[in-house]
Short mmCIF file of C-alpha atoms in Angstrom, two decimals:
data_model
loop_
_atom_site.label_atom_id
_atom_site.label_comp_id
_atom_site.label_asym_id
_atom_site.label_seq_id
_atom_site.Cartn_x
_atom_site.Cartn_y
_atom_site.Cartn_z
CA UNK A 1 0.00 0.00 0.00
CA UNK A 2 1.58 3.27 -1.05
CA UNK A 3 0.64 6.74 0.03
CA UNK A 4 -0.18 9.80 -2.08
CA UNK A 5 3.02 11.66 -2.96
CA UNK A 6 2.26 14.70 -0.83
CA UNK A 7 2.08 12.52 2.31
CA UNK A 8 5.67 11.52 1.80
CA UNK A 9 6.60 15.08 2.75
CA UNK A 10 5.44 14.25 6.29
CA UNK A 11 8.44 14.70 8.60
CA UNK A 12 10.14 11.38 9.50
CA UNK A 13 7.12 9.25 8.61
CA UNK A 14 8.01 5.58 9.25
CA UNK A 15 7.49 3.61 6.03
CA UNK A 16 7.93 -0.02 5.09
CA UNK A 17 9.75 -1.24 2.00
CA UNK A 18 6.55 -0.91 -0.07
CA UNK A 19 6.15 2.73 0.86
CA UNK A 20 3.24 2.09 3.24
CA UNK A 21 2.97 3.41 6.77
CA UNK A 22 4.24 1.32 9.69
CA UNK A 23 2.53 1.21 13.06
CA UNK A 24 3.40 -0.39 16.34
CA UNK A 25 -0.10 -0.26 17.86
CA UNK A 26 -3.69 -0.14 16.59
CA UNK A 27 -4.29 3.38 17.92
CA UNK A 28 -1.43 4.64 15.80
CA UNK A 29 -3.15 3.41 12.66
CA UNK A 30 -6.36 5.02 13.87
CA UNK A 31 -4.87 8.46 14.48
CA UNK A 32 -3.03 8.25 11.15
CA UNK A 33 -6.27 7.41 9.33
CA UNK A 34 -8.13 10.20 11.14
CA UNK A 35 -5.49 12.68 10.05
CA UNK A 36 -5.83 11.52 6.44
CA UNK A 37 -9.64 11.79 6.60
CA UNK A 38 -9.61 15.23 8.27
CA UNK A 39 -7.22 16.41 5.58
CA UNK A 40 -9.46 14.98 2.84
CA UNK A 41 -12.40 16.82 4.43
CA UNK A 42 -10.47 20.05 4.04
CA UNK A 43 -9.83 20.74 7.72
CA UNK A 44 -6.18 21.55 6.92
CA UNK A 45 -3.72 21.23 4.06
CA UNK A 46 -1.07 18.54 4.23
CA UNK A 47 1.52 21.32 4.33
CA UNK A 48 -0.10 22.72 7.48
CA UNK A 49 -0.10 19.27 8.98
CA UNK A 50 3.57 18.68 8.15
CA UNK A 51 4.37 21.99 9.78
CA UNK A 52 2.38 21.19 12.95
CA UNK A 53 3.98 17.77 13.22
CA UNK A 54 7.43 19.20 12.52
CA UNK A 55 6.97 21.72 15.33
CA UNK A 56 5.97 18.95 17.72
CA UNK A 57 8.88 16.75 16.67
CA UNK A 58 11.27 19.67 17.11
CA UNK A 59 10.47 19.59 20.83
CA UNK A 60 12.22 16.25 20.86
CA UNK A 61 15.85 16.90 21.65
CA UNK A 62 17.76 13.93 20.29
CA UNK A 63 15.52 13.17 17.32
CA UNK A 64 15.69 9.44 17.84
CA UNK A 65 12.73 8.49 15.66
CA UNK A 66 11.31 5.54 17.55
CA UNK A 67 7.93 4.57 16.17
CA UNK A 68 6.16 4.64 19.52
CA UNK A 69 7.22 8.09 20.55
CA UNK A 70 6.72 9.31 16.99
CA UNK A 71 2.99 8.67 17.11
CA UNK A 72 2.76 10.07 20.62
CA UNK A 73 3.96 13.33 19.10
CA UNK A 74 1.69 12.87 16.10
CA UNK A 75 -1.28 12.69 18.48
CA UNK A 76 -0.16 15.84 20.32
CA UNK A 77 0.37 17.69 17.02
CA UNK A 78 -3.08 16.65 15.78
CA UNK A 79 -4.74 17.95 18.96
CA UNK A 80 -2.80 21.21 18.70
CA UNK A 81 -3.66 21.73 15.03
CA UNK A 82 -7.39 21.04 15.54
CA UNK A 83 -7.44 23.51 18.40
CA UNK A 84 -5.56 26.11 16.32
CA UNK A 85 -8.09 25.56 13.52
CA UNK A 86 -10.95 26.06 15.99
CA UNK A 87 -12.31 22.61 15.24
CA UNK A 88 -11.86 21.86 18.93
CA UNK A 89 -13.00 24.53 21.34
CA UNK A 90 -11.04 25.07 24.54
CA UNK A 91 -11.69 22.22 26.95
CA UNK A 92 -13.76 20.26 24.48
CA UNK A 93 -11.27 17.45 24.00
CA UNK A 94 -10.72 17.19 27.74
CA UNK A 95 -14.49 16.92 28.27
CA UNK A 96 -14.76 14.19 25.63
CA UNK A 97 -11.91 12.27 27.23
CA UNK A 98 -13.69 12.42 30.56
CA UNK A 99 -16.91 11.23 28.95
CA UNK A 100 -15.12 8.26 27.36
CA UNK A 101 -13.42 7.42 30.62
CA UNK A 102 -16.78 7.45 32.37
CA UNK A 103 -18.35 5.34 29.63
CA UNK A 104 -15.54 2.77 29.83
CA UNK A 105 -15.80 2.46 33.58
CA UNK A 106 -19.56 2.01 33.35
CA UNK A 107 -19.24 -0.73 30.72
CA UNK A 108 -18.99 -4.34 31.84
CA UNK A 109 -15.99 -6.07 30.35
CA UNK A 110 -16.83 -7.77 27.11
CA UNK A 111 -19.38 -5.20 25.98
CA UNK A 112 -18.47 -2.59 23.42
CA UNK A 113 -17.85 0.79 25.02
CA UNK A 114 -20.34 3.32 23.74
CA UNK A 115 -20.49 7.01 24.37
CA UNK A 116 -24.12 7.65 25.20
CA UNK A 117 -24.13 11.37 24.94
CA UNK A 118 -21.11 13.60 25.18
CA UNK B 1 1.02 -27.89 31.67
CA UNK B 2 -2.36 -26.87 30.49
CA UNK B 3 -3.68 -23.39 29.96
CA UNK B 4 -6.58 -24.46 32.15
CA UNK B 5 -4.31 -24.18 35.15
CA UNK B 6 -4.32 -20.47 34.72
CA UNK B 7 -6.77 -18.74 36.96
CA UNK B 8 -7.88 -15.16 36.78
CA UNK B 9 -6.17 -13.29 39.57
CA UNK B 10 -8.33 -10.19 39.31
CA UNK B 11 -12.00 -9.77 38.97
CA UNK B 12 -12.43 -6.87 36.61
CA UNK B 13 -16.05 -6.10 36.05
CA UNK B 14 -15.63 -2.95 34.01
CA UNK B 15 -13.61 -1.76 31.07
CA UNK B 16 -10.70 0.58 31.12
CA UNK B 17 -9.29 2.76 28.36
CA UNK B 18 -5.71 3.97 28.51
CA UNK B 19 -4.88 7.67 28.44
CA UNK B 20 -3.84 7.37 24.80
CA UNK B 21 -7.05 5.53 23.86
CA UNK B 22 -9.10 8.22 25.59
CA UNK B 23 -7.36 10.93 23.59
CA UNK B 24 -7.82 9.07 20.32
CA UNK B 25 -11.51 8.40 21.01
CA UNK B 26 -12.09 12.03 22.02
CA UNK B 27 -10.66 13.17 18.69
CA UNK B 28 -12.71 10.67 16.74
CA UNK B 29 -15.93 11.73 18.48
CA UNK B 30 -15.18 15.40 17.87
CA UNK B 31 -14.39 14.93 14.19
CA UNK B 32 -17.42 12.68 13.71
CA UNK B 33 -19.76 15.18 15.38
CA UNK B 34 -18.39 17.94 13.20
CA UNK B 35 -19.02 15.79 10.14
CA UNK B 36 -15.36 15.63 9.09
CA UNK B 37 -15.05 11.90 9.40
CA UNK B 38 -17.41 9.02 8.86
CA UNK B 39 -16.56 6.10 11.20
CA UNK B 40 -17.30 3.31 8.65
CA UNK B 41 -15.07 5.04 6.08
CA UNK B 42 -12.41 5.42 8.75
CA UNK B 43 -12.59 1.70 9.57
CA UNK B 44 -12.33 0.90 5.88
CA UNK B 45 -9.15 2.94 5.57
CA UNK B 46 -7.66 1.39 8.70
CA UNK B 47 -8.44 -2.04 7.33
CA UNK B 48 -6.01 -1.37 4.49
CA UNK B 49 -3.26 -1.06 7.10
CA UNK B 50 -4.15 -4.37 8.73
CA UNK B 51 -0.89 -6.01 7.84
CA UNK B 52 1.13 -2.90 8.55
CA UNK B 53 1.45 -3.19 12.28
CA UNK B 54 4.75 -4.73 13.10
CA UNK B 55 5.94 -7.91 11.46
CA UNK B 56 3.88 -11.00 12.13
CA UNK B 57 5.86 -11.81 15.23
CA UNK B 58 3.48 -14.55 16.29
CA UNK B 59 4.43 -16.71 13.30
CA UNK B 60 8.03 -16.78 14.50
CA UNK B 61 6.88 -17.75 17.99
CA UNK B 62 4.87 -20.65 16.57
CA UNK B 63 7.66 -21.80 14.25
CA UNK B 64 10.10 -21.83 17.16
CA UNK B 65 7.67 -23.81 19.29
CA UNK B 66 7.38 -26.36 16.48
CA UNK B 67 11.13 -26.85 16.16
CA UNK B 68 12.45 -26.35 19.68
CA UNK B 69 10.84 -28.58 22.34
CA UNK B 70 12.42 -26.62 25.19
CA UNK B 71 11.05 -23.39 23.84
CA UNK B 72 7.65 -24.98 23.37
CA UNK B 73 7.66 -26.03 27.01
CA UNK B 74 8.57 -22.53 28.18
CA UNK B 75 5.89 -21.09 25.92
CA UNK B 76 3.17 -23.33 27.32
CA UNK B 77 4.29 -22.61 30.87
CA UNK B 78 4.68 -18.84 30.61
CA UNK B 79 3.87 -17.44 27.20
CA UNK B 80 4.52 -13.82 28.18
CA UNK B 81 8.11 -14.60 29.12
CA UNK B 82 8.70 -16.95 26.17
CA UNK B 83 7.41 -14.37 23.70
CA UNK B 84 9.51 -11.66 25.36
CA UNK B 85 12.56 -13.89 24.83
CA UNK B 86 12.15 -13.20 21.13
CA UNK B 87 11.98 -9.49 21.80
CA UNK B 88 8.21 -9.03 21.45
CA UNK B 89 6.68 -7.19 24.35
CA UNK B 90 3.46 -5.27 24.60
CA UNK B 91 3.25 -1.72 25.69
CA UNK B 92 0.66 -2.51 28.33
CA UNK B 93 2.37 -5.65 29.57
CA UNK B 94 -0.56 -7.90 28.81
CA UNK B 95 -0.46 -11.47 29.96
CA UNK B 96 -0.20 -13.99 27.14
CA UNK B 97 -1.33 -17.61 27.26
CA UNK B 98 -0.49 -20.10 24.52
CA UNK B 99 -3.06 -22.78 23.71
CA UNK B 100 -1.98 -25.66 21.53
CA UNK B 101 -4.00 -27.48 18.90
CA UNK B 102 -3.68 -31.26 18.87
CA UNK B 103 -5.34 -34.12 17.02
CA UNK B 104 -8.17 -33.98 19.55
CA UNK B 105 -8.46 -30.31 20.40
CA UNK B 106 -8.90 -27.21 18.31
CA UNK B 107 -8.60 -23.84 20.03
CA UNK B 108 -10.24 -20.66 18.90
CA UNK B 109 -10.00 -17.19 20.41
CA UNK B 110 -12.69 -14.58 20.70
CA UNK B 111 -12.91 -11.28 22.44
CA UNK B 112 -15.58 -8.69 22.59
CA UNK B 113 -13.16 -5.80 22.79
CA UNK B 114 -10.65 -5.01 20.09
CA UNK B 115 -8.17 -3.95 22.73
CA UNK B 116 -8.09 -7.55 23.91
CA UNK B 117 -6.20 -8.64 20.84
CA UNK B 118 -2.56 -9.62 21.14
CA UNK B 119 -1.44 -7.15 18.51
CA UNK B 120 2.20 -7.36 19.55
CA UNK B 121 2.26 -10.86 18.12
CA UNK B 122 -0.62 -10.74 15.64
CA UNK B 123 -0.72 -7.20 14.30
CA UNK B 124 -3.99 -5.29 13.84
CA UNK B 125 -7.20 -7.13 14.64
CA UNK B 126 -9.15 -8.00 11.49
CA UNK B 127 -12.54 -6.30 11.20
CA UNK B 128 -14.46 -9.58 11.45
CA UNK B 129 -12.82 -10.29 14.80
CA UNK B 130 -14.45 -7.17 16.20
CA UNK B 131 -17.79 -7.79 14.54
CA UNK B 132 -20.81 -8.61 16.68
CA UNK B 133 -21.72 -11.78 14.72
CA UNK B 134 -18.28 -13.32 15.21
CA UNK B 135 -18.22 -12.41 18.88
CA UNK B 136 -21.55 -13.96 19.64
CA UNK B 137 -21.46 -16.91 17.24
CA UNK B 138 -17.92 -18.05 18.05
CA UNK B 139 -19.13 -19.04 21.49
CA UNK B 140 -22.54 -20.40 20.47
CA UNK B 141 -21.68 -22.12 17.23
CA UNK B 142 -17.92 -22.43 16.81
CA UNK B 143 -18.22 -25.19 14.21
CA UNK B 144 -20.50 -23.05 12.08
CA UNK B 145 -18.09 -20.12 12.29
CA UNK B 146 -15.17 -22.37 11.40
CA UNK B 147 -17.07 -23.69 8.39
CA UNK B 148 -17.43 -20.14 7.14
CA UNK B 149 -13.67 -19.82 7.40
CA UNK B 150 -13.45 -23.05 5.35
CA UNK B 151 -12.11 -25.00 8.31
CA UNK B 152 -13.56 -28.49 8.54
CA UNK B 153 -12.61 -30.52 11.58
CA UNK B 154 -13.35 -34.16 12.37
CA UNK B 155 -16.57 -34.57 14.38
CA UNK B 156 -14.69 -35.89 17.38
CA UNK B 157 -12.35 -32.91 17.62
CA UNK B 158 -13.17 -30.90 20.67
CA UNK B 159 -13.37 -27.16 20.02
CA UNK B 160 -12.34 -24.91 22.87
CA UNK B 161 -13.27 -21.25 22.64
CA UNK B 162 -11.18 -18.86 24.71
CA UNK B 163 -12.64 -15.52 25.65
CA UNK B 164 -9.87 -12.98 26.07
CA UNK B 165 -9.99 -10.57 28.95
CA UNK B 166 -8.28 -7.24 29.45
CA UNK B 167 -5.51 -9.11 31.28
CA UNK B 168 -5.19 -12.32 29.30
CA UNK B 169 -4.70 -12.70 25.58
CA UNK B 170 -4.43 -16.02 23.87
CA UNK B 171 -2.18 -17.22 21.11
CA UNK B 172 -3.22 -20.40 19.35
CA UNK B 173 -0.36 -22.72 18.41
CA UNK B 174 -1.68 -24.45 15.29
CA UNK B 175 -0.69 -27.99 14.43
CA UNK B 176 2.50 -28.29 12.46
CA UNK B 177 1.62 -29.41 8.95
CA UNK B 178 2.82 -32.81 7.77
CA UNK B 179 5.66 -32.89 5.28
CA UNK B 180 7.71 -30.15 6.94
CA UNK B 181 10.38 -32.27 8.62
CA UNK B 182 13.72 -30.53 8.73
CA UNK B 183 12.32 -27.13 7.72
CA UNK B 184 13.96 -24.04 9.15
CA UNK B 185 12.05 -21.77 11.51
CA UNK B 186 11.93 -19.03 8.88
CA UNK B 187 10.42 -21.35 6.31
CA UNK B 188 7.94 -22.76 8.80
CA UNK B 189 6.89 -19.24 9.84
CA UNK B 190 5.61 -18.66 6.29
CA UNK B 191 3.05 -21.41 6.91
CA UNK B 192 1.66 -19.72 10.02
CA UNK B 193 -1.19 -17.44 9.05
CA UNK B 194 -2.74 -14.87 11.31
CA UNK B 195 -6.03 -16.76 11.31
CA UNK B 196 -4.28 -19.97 12.32
CA UNK B 197 -3.12 -18.17 15.46
CA UNK B 198 -6.65 -16.98 16.23
CA UNK B 199 -7.97 -20.45 15.55
CA UNK B 200 -10.14 -19.52 12.59
CA UNK B 201 -7.67 -21.16 10.24
CA UNK B 202 -5.08 -23.91 10.10
CA UNK B 203 -1.40 -23.59 9.27
CA UNK B 204 -0.88 -23.67 5.51
CA UNK B 205 -0.07 -26.85 3.68
CA UNK B 206 3.54 -26.92 2.44
CA UNK B 207 2.29 -27.32 -1.13
CA UNK B 208 0.69 -23.87 -0.97
CA UNK B 209 4.16 -22.30 -0.74
CA UNK B 210 5.37 -24.21 -3.76
CA UNK B 211 2.40 -22.83 -5.68
CA UNK B 212 3.42 -19.31 -4.77
CA UNK B 213 7.09 -19.84 -5.67
#
């Protein structure tokens, strides 16, 4: 699976030999896919995304591009960009996290966790 | 040493999402509510990455168990440690249990939460694994589910269905196919499919590799 050419401009994106993305956990694939979909929906340009991610990665002193920490920063950059774009209002993501936490704790193990009403 | 000896040390009656999972779900909810993403389309895209999470580490674990009796014994006794020996460890330190298929027993794993999938050894969970029909039918009608996966077992084979928990994840050790005497671990690993390690498939027949070559 290869990616559109513009995505290859993403700073330090881990790729496999076929030019596809590499993940070390399911959530990483999920946040990657969400970024692609939000971009396709016109929330930001890929250039803006590359810049936001680059800024987040620049906070990392030694630049050792381990896959795990890379997507931790990806997640932080995505939250920052959505807030900067006013897609997320102040406190909104924190409220949603709390709602999911509450939903999880109220869900018996083995049942899908559903957010009733955020 | 049977996996049955393992008891559940904790009684967890509710679910728990990690900090990272909470952040990812919060973002997904926000973007869905705003109409920027459509969850089914998102799942469809993620499905295309299914094989992109790590290498299929589990296949190497199985191949080693087939060729190295000492390793097999360690794996059956303490799968978490035996899998870690090969350098595969989960971020959340989940407890792994290996269950072995024999002539008489076929093991199959189900879980109702996608987070209860041993992705460090098996990669991303396939969509069907998370689907409601698989989750409910695997327990009620395992033979029927297996038939849909084109797995036919003798009538006298006992089918054991293992329900994963947040703490315990199962790895099925499929039966080693006949005609593979003297094969290297690497070559054997090519016969170990993801589904064979969930129990919805069997290890490939050696002739299938010759076809591909």
